[in-house]
Coordinates of C-alpha atoms in Angstrom, one line a residue:
M219 CA 10.9 -14.2 53.9
S220 CA 14.7 -14.9 53.3
D221 CA 16.8 -12.6 51.1
R222 CA 17.5 -15.6 48.8
R223 CA 13.9 -16.8 48.4
A224 CA 12.3 -13.4 47.9
P225 CA 13.4 -12.7 44.3
W226 CA 12.4 -16.2 43.2
I227 CA 8.9 -15.8 44.7
A228 CA 8.5 -12.3 43.3
G229 CA 9.7 -13.4 39.9
L230 CA 7.2 -16.3 39.8
L231 CA 4.4 -14.0 40.9
V232 CA 5.2 -11.3 38.3
A233 CA 5.7 -13.9 35.6
A234 CA 2.4 -15.5 36.4
A235 CA 0.7 -12.1 36.3
L236 CA 2.3 -11.4 33.0
V237 CA 1.1 -14.7 31.5
V238 CA -2.4 -14.2 32.9
V239 CA -2.7 -10.7 31.4
I240 CA -1.5 -11.9 28.0
V241 CA -3.7 -15.0 27.9
T242 CA -6.9 -13.4 29.2
T243 CA -6.7 -10.0 27.3
T244 CA -5.4 -11.0 23.9
P245 CA -8.1 -11.6 21.3
W246 CA -7.0 -15.1 20.2
H247 CA -9.9 -15.8 17.9
L248 CA -12.3 -13.4 16.1
I249 CA -13.6 -15.2 13.0
D250 CA -12.8 -18.3 11.1
L251 CA -10.5 -17.4 8.2
P252 CA -10.0 -19.1 4.9
K253 CA -6.4 -20.0 4.0
P254 CA -4.7 -16.8 2.9
D255 CA -3.8 -16.9 -0.8
P256 CA -1.9 -14.0 -2.4
A257 CA -2.7 -15.2 -5.9
L258 CA -6.4 -14.4 -5.3
D259 CA -5.8 -10.6 -5.0
F260 CA -2.3 -9.8 -6.3
T261 CA -1.3 -10.0 -9.9
S262 CA 1.9 -11.9 -10.9
A263 CA 3.6 -8.6 -11.5
E264 CA 2.7 -7.3 -8.0
I265 CA 3.9 -10.5 -6.4
D266 CA 7.1 -10.5 -8.5
R267 CA 7.9 -6.9 -7.5
Q268 CA 7.4 -7.6 -3.9
Q269 CA 9.7 -10.7 -4.1
R270 CA 12.4 -8.7 -6.0
F271 CA 12.2 -5.9 -3.4
R272 CA 12.6 -8.3 -0.5
H273 CA 15.3 -10.3 -2.2
A274 CA 17.3 -7.0 -2.6
L275 CA 16.5 -5.6 0.8
L276 CA 16.6 -8.5 3.3
P277 CA 20.3 -9.4 3.0
W278 CA 21.3 -5.9 4.2
S279 CA 18.5 -5.4 6.7
T280 CA 19.0 -8.9 8.2
T281 CA 22.8 -8.3 8.4
S282 CA 22.2 -5.0 10.2
W283 CA 19.8 -6.7 12.7
V284 CA 22.3 -9.5 13.4
L285 CA 25.1 -7.1 13.9
S286 CA 23.0 -4.9 16.3
V287 CA 22.4 -8.0 18.4
V288 CA 25.9 -9.7 18.1
V289 CA 28.0 -6.6 18.8
P290 CA 26.6 -5.8 22.3
L291 CA 26.5 -9.6 23.1
A292 CA 30.1 -10.1 22.1
I293 CA 31.3 -7.2 24.1
G294 CA 29.1 -7.7 27.2
F295 CA 29.6 -11.4 27.6
S296 CA 33.4 -11.2 27.2
P297 CA 36.1 -9.6 29.2
L298 CA 36.2 -6.8 26.6
G299 CA 33.3 -5.1 28.4
K300 CA 35.2 -4.6 31.6
R301 CA 38.4 -3.6 29.7
L302 CA 36.5 -0.9 27.9
Y303 CA 35.2 0.5 31.2
D304 CA 38.8 0.5 32.6
V305 CA 40.1 2.3 29.4
L306 CA 37.9 5.3 30.2
R307 CA 39.9 6.0 33.4
L308 CA 37.1 8.0 34.9
R309 CA 37.2 8.1 38.6
R310 CA 33.4 8.7 39.1
W311 CA 31.4 5.7 38.1
W312 CA 28.3 7.9 37.4
L313 CA 30.4 9.6 34.7
A314 CA 32.0 6.4 33.3
V315 CA 28.7 4.6 32.9
P316 CA 27.0 7.1 30.6
V317 CA 30.1 7.5 28.5
L318 CA 30.4 3.7 28.1
V319 CA 26.7 3.3 27.3
A320 CA 26.7 6.0 24.7
A321 CA 30.0 4.8 23.2
L322 CA 28.7 1.2 22.8
G323 CA 25.6 2.5 21.2
L324 CA 27.6 4.6 18.8
L325 CA 29.9 1.7 18.0
T326 CA 27.0 -0.5 17.1
S327 CA 25.5 2.3 14.9
V328 CA 28.8 2.8 13.1
I329 CA 29.2 -0.9 12.5
T330 CA 25.7 -1.2 11.0
L331 CA 26.0 2.0 9.0
P332 CA 27.1 0.4 5.7
T333 CA 24.4 -2.3 5.7
D334 CA 21.8 0.2 6.8
A335 CA 22.8 2.5 4.0
L336 CA 22.6 -0.3 1.5
A337 CA 19.1 -1.2 2.7
E338 CA 18.1 2.4 2.5
Q339 CA 19.4 2.6 -1.1
V340 CA 17.1 -0.4 -2.0
T341 CA 14.1 1.5 -0.6
R342 CA 15.1 4.5 -2.7
D343 CA 15.5 2.4 -5.8
Y344 CA 12.0 1.1 -5.4
G345 CA 10.5 4.5 -4.7
L346 CA 9.6 3.8 -1.1
S347 CA 12.1 6.2 0.6
T348 CA 12.1 9.9 -0.3
E349 CA 14.3 11.4 2.4
S350 CA 17.6 13.0 1.8
W351 CA 20.8 11.3 3.0
G352 CA 21.2 14.2 5.4
L353 CA 17.8 13.6 7.0
W354 CA 18.5 9.9 7.1
L355 CA 21.8 10.5 9.0
R356 CA 20.0 13.0 11.3
D357 CA 17.3 10.4 12.1
R358 CA 20.0 7.8 13.0
A359 CA 21.7 10.4 15.3
V360 CA 18.5 11.3 17.0
N361 CA 17.6 7.6 17.5
W362 CA 21.1 6.9 18.9
L363 CA 20.7 9.9 21.3
L364 CA 17.3 8.9 22.5
M365 CA 18.3 5.2 23.0
S366 CA 21.4 6.3 24.8
V367 CA 19.5 8.5 27.2
A368 CA 17.0 5.7 28.0
L369 CA 19.7 3.1 28.6
I370 CA 21.9 5.5 30.6
A371 CA 18.9 6.2 32.9
I372 CA 18.3 2.5 33.3
A373 CA 22.0 1.7 34.0
L374 CA 22.5 4.5 36.4
G375 CA 19.3 3.8 38.3
L376 CA 20.0 0.1 38.6
I377 CA 23.6 0.5 39.7
A378 CA 22.8 3.3 42.2
L379 CA 20.0 1.2 43.8
A380 CA 22.3 -1.8 43.9
K381 CA 25.0 0.2 45.6
K382 CA 22.5 1.5 48.2
W383 CA 20.7 -1.7 48.9
R384 CA 23.1 -4.6 48.1
T385 CA 20.5 -7.3 48.6
W386 CA 17.1 -5.7 48.1
W387 CA 17.9 -3.3 45.2
W388 CA 15.7 -5.3 42.9
A389 CA 12.4 -4.4 44.7
P390 CA 12.5 -0.6 44.2
A391 CA 14.2 -1.1 40.8
A392 CA 11.3 -3.3 39.7
I393 CA 8.7 -0.7 40.8
A394 CA 10.8 2.1 39.1
G395 CA 11.1 0.1 35.9
A396 CA 7.3 -0.4 35.7
V397 CA 6.7 3.3 36.4
L398 CA 9.3 4.2 33.7
V399 CA 7.5 2.2 31.1
L400 CA 4.2 3.8 32.1
G401 CA 5.7 7.3 31.9
V402 CA 7.4 6.7 28.6
S403 CA 4.3 5.4 27.0
F404 CA 2.3 8.4 28.2
A405 CA 4.9 11.0 27.2
Y406 CA 6.1 9.4 23.9
P407 CA 3.6 11.3 21.6
V408 CA 4.7 14.7 23.0
L409 CA 8.4 14.1 23.7
V410 CA 9.6 11.6 21.1
E411 CA 7.4 11.7 18.0
P412 CA 7.9 15.5 17.4
R413 CA 11.7 14.7 17.1
F414 CA 11.0 13.0 13.8
N415 CA 7.8 14.6 12.3
D416 CA 5.8 17.8 12.4
F417 CA 2.2 17.4 13.2
T418 CA -0.7 19.7 12.2
S419 CA -4.4 19.5 12.8
M420 CA -6.3 18.3 9.8
A421 CA -7.8 21.2 7.9
P422 CA -11.5 21.8 8.5
G423 CA -13.6 20.2 5.7
A424 CA -15.7 17.3 4.7
Q425 CA -13.1 14.6 5.3
R426 CA -12.3 15.8 8.8
D427 CA -15.9 16.1 9.7
A428 CA -16.4 12.5 8.4
F429 CA -13.6 11.3 10.7
M430 CA -15.0 13.1 13.7
Q431 CA -18.5 11.7 13.0
L432 CA -17.1 8.2 12.7
A433 CA -15.4 8.6 16.0
R434 CA -18.7 9.8 17.6
E435 CA -20.5 6.8 16.1
D436 CA -17.8 4.6 17.6
G437 CA -18.1 6.2 21.0
V438 CA -14.4 7.2 21.0
P439 CA -13.6 10.7 22.3
V440 CA -11.3 12.2 19.7
K441 CA -10.5 15.9 20.1
D442 CA -8.4 16.2 16.9
V443 CA -7.0 14.4 13.9
L444 CA -3.3 15.1 13.3
V445 CA -1.5 14.9 10.0
A446 CA 2.2 13.9 10.0
D447 CA 4.5 15.1 7.3
A448 CA 5.6 11.6 6.5
S449 CA 6.1 12.4 2.8
K450 CA 9.5 14.0 3.5
R451 CA 10.7 10.4 4.3
T452 CA 8.5 7.9 2.5
T453 CA 5.8 7.2 0.1
A454 CA 4.3 4.5 2.5
L455 CA 0.7 4.9 3.6
N456 CA 0.0 4.6 7.3
A457 CA -1.9 5.9 10.4
Y458 CA -1.6 5.2 14.1
V459 CA -2.8 5.9 17.6
S460 CA -0.3 6.6 20.4
G461 CA -0.4 7.7 24.0
F462 CA -3.3 7.4 26.4
G463 CA -5.4 9.7 28.5
S464 CA -4.6 13.3 27.7
T465 CA -1.7 12.4 25.3
R466 CA -3.7 10.0 23.1
R467 CA -3.6 11.1 19.5
L468 CA -4.9 9.9 16.2
V469 CA -2.3 10.5 13.5
V470 CA -2.6 10.0 9.7
Y471 CA 0.2 10.2 7.2
D472 CA -0.1 13.0 4.7
T473 CA 0.7 10.3 2.1
L474 CA -2.4 8.4 3.1
L475 CA -4.6 11.5 2.6
N476 CA -3.0 12.4 -0.7
D477 CA -2.8 8.9 -2.3
A478 CA -5.6 6.8 -1.0
T479 CA -9.3 7.0 -1.8
P480 CA -11.7 8.6 0.8
A481 CA -13.2 5.1 1.4
Q482 CA -9.8 3.6 2.0
V483 CA -8.8 6.4 4.3
R484 CA -12.0 6.0 6.2
L485 CA -11.3 2.3 6.8
V486 CA -7.8 3.0 8.0
V487 CA -9.1 5.6 10.5
A488 CA -11.8 3.1 11.6
H489 CA -8.9 0.6 12.3
E490 CA -7.1 3.2 14.4
L491 CA -10.4 4.0 16.2
G492 CA -10.5 0.3 17.1
H493 CA -7.2 0.7 18.9
A494 CA -8.5 3.6 20.8
A495 CA -11.8 2.0 21.6
E496 CA -10.0 -1.1 23.1
D497 CA -7.4 1.0 24.8
D498 CA -4.7 -1.0 23.1
V499 CA -1.9 1.4 23.9
L500 CA -2.8 1.2 27.6
H501 CA -3.1 -2.6 27.3
G502 CA 0.4 -2.8 25.7
T503 CA 1.7 -0.5 28.5
L504 CA 0.3 -2.8 31.2
I505 CA 2.1 -5.7 29.6
G506 CA 5.2 -3.6 29.3
T507 CA 5.2 -2.6 33.0
L508 CA 4.9 -6.2 34.1
G509 CA 7.6 -7.2 31.6
A510 CA 9.9 -4.5 33.0
A511 CA 9.3 -5.6 36.6
F512 CA 10.0 -9.2 35.6
A513 CA 13.2 -8.2 33.7
V514 CA 14.5 -6.5 36.9
V515 CA 13.9 -9.5 39.0
L516 CA 15.6 -11.7 36.4
L517 CA 18.6 -9.4 36.6
R518 CA 18.7 -9.9 40.3
L519 CA 18.7 -13.7 39.9
L520 CA 21.4 -13.5 37.2
L521 CA 23.7 -10.9 38.8
G522 CA 22.7 -10.5 42.4
A523 CA 24.9 -8.0 44.2
R524 CA 27.2 -7.8 41.2
M525 CA 24.7 -5.3 39.8
A526 CA 26.5 -2.7 41.9
D527 CA 29.7 -3.1 39.9
P528 CA 29.7 -0.4 37.2
R529 CA 32.4 -2.5 35.3
R530 CA 29.6 -4.8 34.4
T531 CA 27.7 -2.1 32.5
A532 CA 28.4 -3.8 29.1
L533 CA 27.1 -7.1 30.6
L534 CA 24.0 -5.3 31.6
L535 CA 23.5 -4.0 28.1
A536 CA 24.1 -7.4 26.7
L537 CA 21.4 -8.9 29.0
I538 CA 19.0 -6.2 28.0
V539 CA 19.6 -7.0 24.3
S540 CA 19.2 -10.7 25.0
G541 CA 15.9 -10.1 26.8
T542 CA 14.4 -7.9 24.2
T543 CA 15.4 -10.3 21.4
L544 CA 14.0 -13.3 23.1
A545 CA 10.7 -11.5 24.0
A546 CA 10.2 -10.3 20.4
P547 CA 8.2 -13.3 19.2
V548 CA 5.8 -13.1 22.1
Q549 CA 5.4 -9.4 21.6
N550 CA 4.7 -9.8 17.9
L551 CA 2.3 -12.6 18.5
V552 CA 0.2 -10.4 20.8
S553 CA 0.6 -7.4 18.5
R554 CA -0.7 -9.4 15.5
K555 CA -3.8 -10.4 17.4
I556 CA -4.4 -6.8 18.5
E557 CA -4.0 -5.6 15.0
A558 CA -6.4 -8.2 13.7
R559 CA -9.0 -7.0 16.3
A560 CA -8.6 -3.5 15.0
D561 CA -9.2 -4.8 11.5
Y562 CA -12.3 -6.5 12.7
H563 CA -13.4 -3.3 14.4
S564 CA -12.9 -1.4 11.2
L565 CA -15.2 -3.9 9.3
R566 CA -17.9 -3.7 12.0
L567 CA -17.8 0.1 12.1
T568 CA -17.9 0.7 8.3
N569 CA -19.7 -2.5 7.1
D570 CA -17.6 -2.2 3.9
P571 CA -15.7 -5.5 3.3
K572 CA -15.2 -4.8 -0.5
D573 CA -13.4 -1.5 0.2
F574 CA -11.6 -3.1 3.1
V575 CA -10.1 -5.8 0.8
E576 CA -9.2 -3.2 -1.8
M577 CA -7.6 -1.0 0.8
Q578 CA -5.4 -3.8 2.1
H579 CA -4.4 -4.6 -1.4
A580 CA -3.6 -0.9 -2.1
L581 CA -1.6 -0.4 1.1
S582 CA 0.4 -3.6 0.5
V583 CA 1.3 -2.7 -3.1
T584 CA 2.3 0.9 -2.2
N585 CA 4.2 -0.2 0.9
I586 CA 5.7 -3.3 -0.8
S587 CA 4.7 -5.4 2.1
G588 CA 5.8 -9.0 2.5
L589 CA 3.1 -11.3 1.3
E590 CA 4.5 -14.6 2.5
P591 CA 7.4 -14.1 4.8
S592 CA 9.4 -17.1 6.0
A593 CA 8.3 -18.6 9.3
W594 CA 11.2 -17.2 11.4
R595 CA 10.8 -13.7 10.0
Y596 CA 7.1 -13.8 10.6
W597 CA 7.6 -14.8 14.3
M598 CA 10.6 -12.5 14.8
F599 CA 9.5 -9.3 13.1
A600 CA 5.8 -9.3 12.0
S601 CA 3.9 -7.0 14.3
H602 CA 0.9 -7.1 11.9
P603 CA -0.9 -9.9 10.0
T604 CA 0.3 -10.3 6.5
P605 CA -1.8 -8.6 3.8
P606 CA -3.2 -11.9 2.6
E607 CA -4.2 -12.7 6.2
R608 CA -5.9 -9.3 6.5
I609 CA -7.7 -9.7 3.2
A610 CA -8.8 -13.2 4.3
M611 CA -10.5 -11.5 7.3
G612 CA -12.3 -9.0 5.2
R613 CA -13.5 -11.7 2.8
A614 CA -14.6 -13.9 5.8
W615 CA -16.4 -11.0 7.4
G616 CA -18.2 -10.2 4.1
T617 CA -19.3 -13.8 3.6
E618 CA -20.5 -14.1 7.2
H619 CA -22.6 -10.9 6.7
G620 CA -24.0 -11.7 3.3
D621 CA -21.7 -9.4 1.3
P622 CA -19.1 -11.7 -0.3
V623 CA -16.0 -10.2 -1.8
P624 CA -14.8 -11.9 -5.0
P625 CA -11.1 -12.2 -5.7
L626 CA -9.5 -9.0 -7.1
V627 CA -7.5 -11.0 -9.7
K628 CA -9.9 -12.3 -12.3

């Protein structure tokens, strides 16, 4: 196989594998749904509050997102990227690259700081955020540090491999990228999550026993239920599953335990058990490993041997930002289908469509979730179905099983 044809063939094979995995493993259809209608279950006051919140929040959050994309693109796709590398005047490329990566990340964080702060103020005004400004700044610093470490590792690895194997660097890099995604997904619960929250085992009692019994009935091995101290940052209600194998954990927010009814908490936990039962984290990791391998091959096709030039580090970051932005709609589409399956699992496990609908309503009101986002926001940012879509599933499931749920708004 020629050096020129090999990356094209590898790219096509990995892309085909990625498409096959997504198409064959994503639950595209679970149940026929009625048309979602917020007016059936949300009062005019609740709808108005949600609209006012989003009207106040979205200009700032959208501006921050646009800046976070435009800044690295403007630098990376212009001569400015190389000039910034030269300004560093560091003789060792393996010192210059980390400094440049960290500096560009810091620059983006500083540029988006004002609009991020204005968005944060809106969440405070509506009672959604409870964290101090000191904790908010600390979270931003930790996030910048973690992202810098990840991007530095990627940049150093790619450039080092390209320097060693000018033509075939992409082959070991693709394998390394896939292994990196696998490792990060496995280690994330024990290395990253504790940087933002403290986790404690749920205290022994009737509620914990009920959760463990629910897991046993579902055939999902759960050693423990962890409680995150989310209330130091937010009033939002949530739970999640992360990791796989020995690092898999079921986590509930302390706000959920404190502010939701036992029946609603049970349904949320059943939803998370659905993720565990279907190995959704592992499924997402598999897609991520193939995506990482494809991204490396694509870099080879775009940059070739120029990947060995550390002066193109800013261009590399711009290409990474471009790729993740373009991939977001597909990732969110798959995520919404996976989340819908977990909702369906929750309904099957609890056989409680009435409380399911009331739970989705309560979560949406407390979290001030968007009820009818614009089409582009839905495709670009929505990793979960909208609350009316989730309520429609609960109502459809209840009707199909002889337990119809009437509208919550009379």
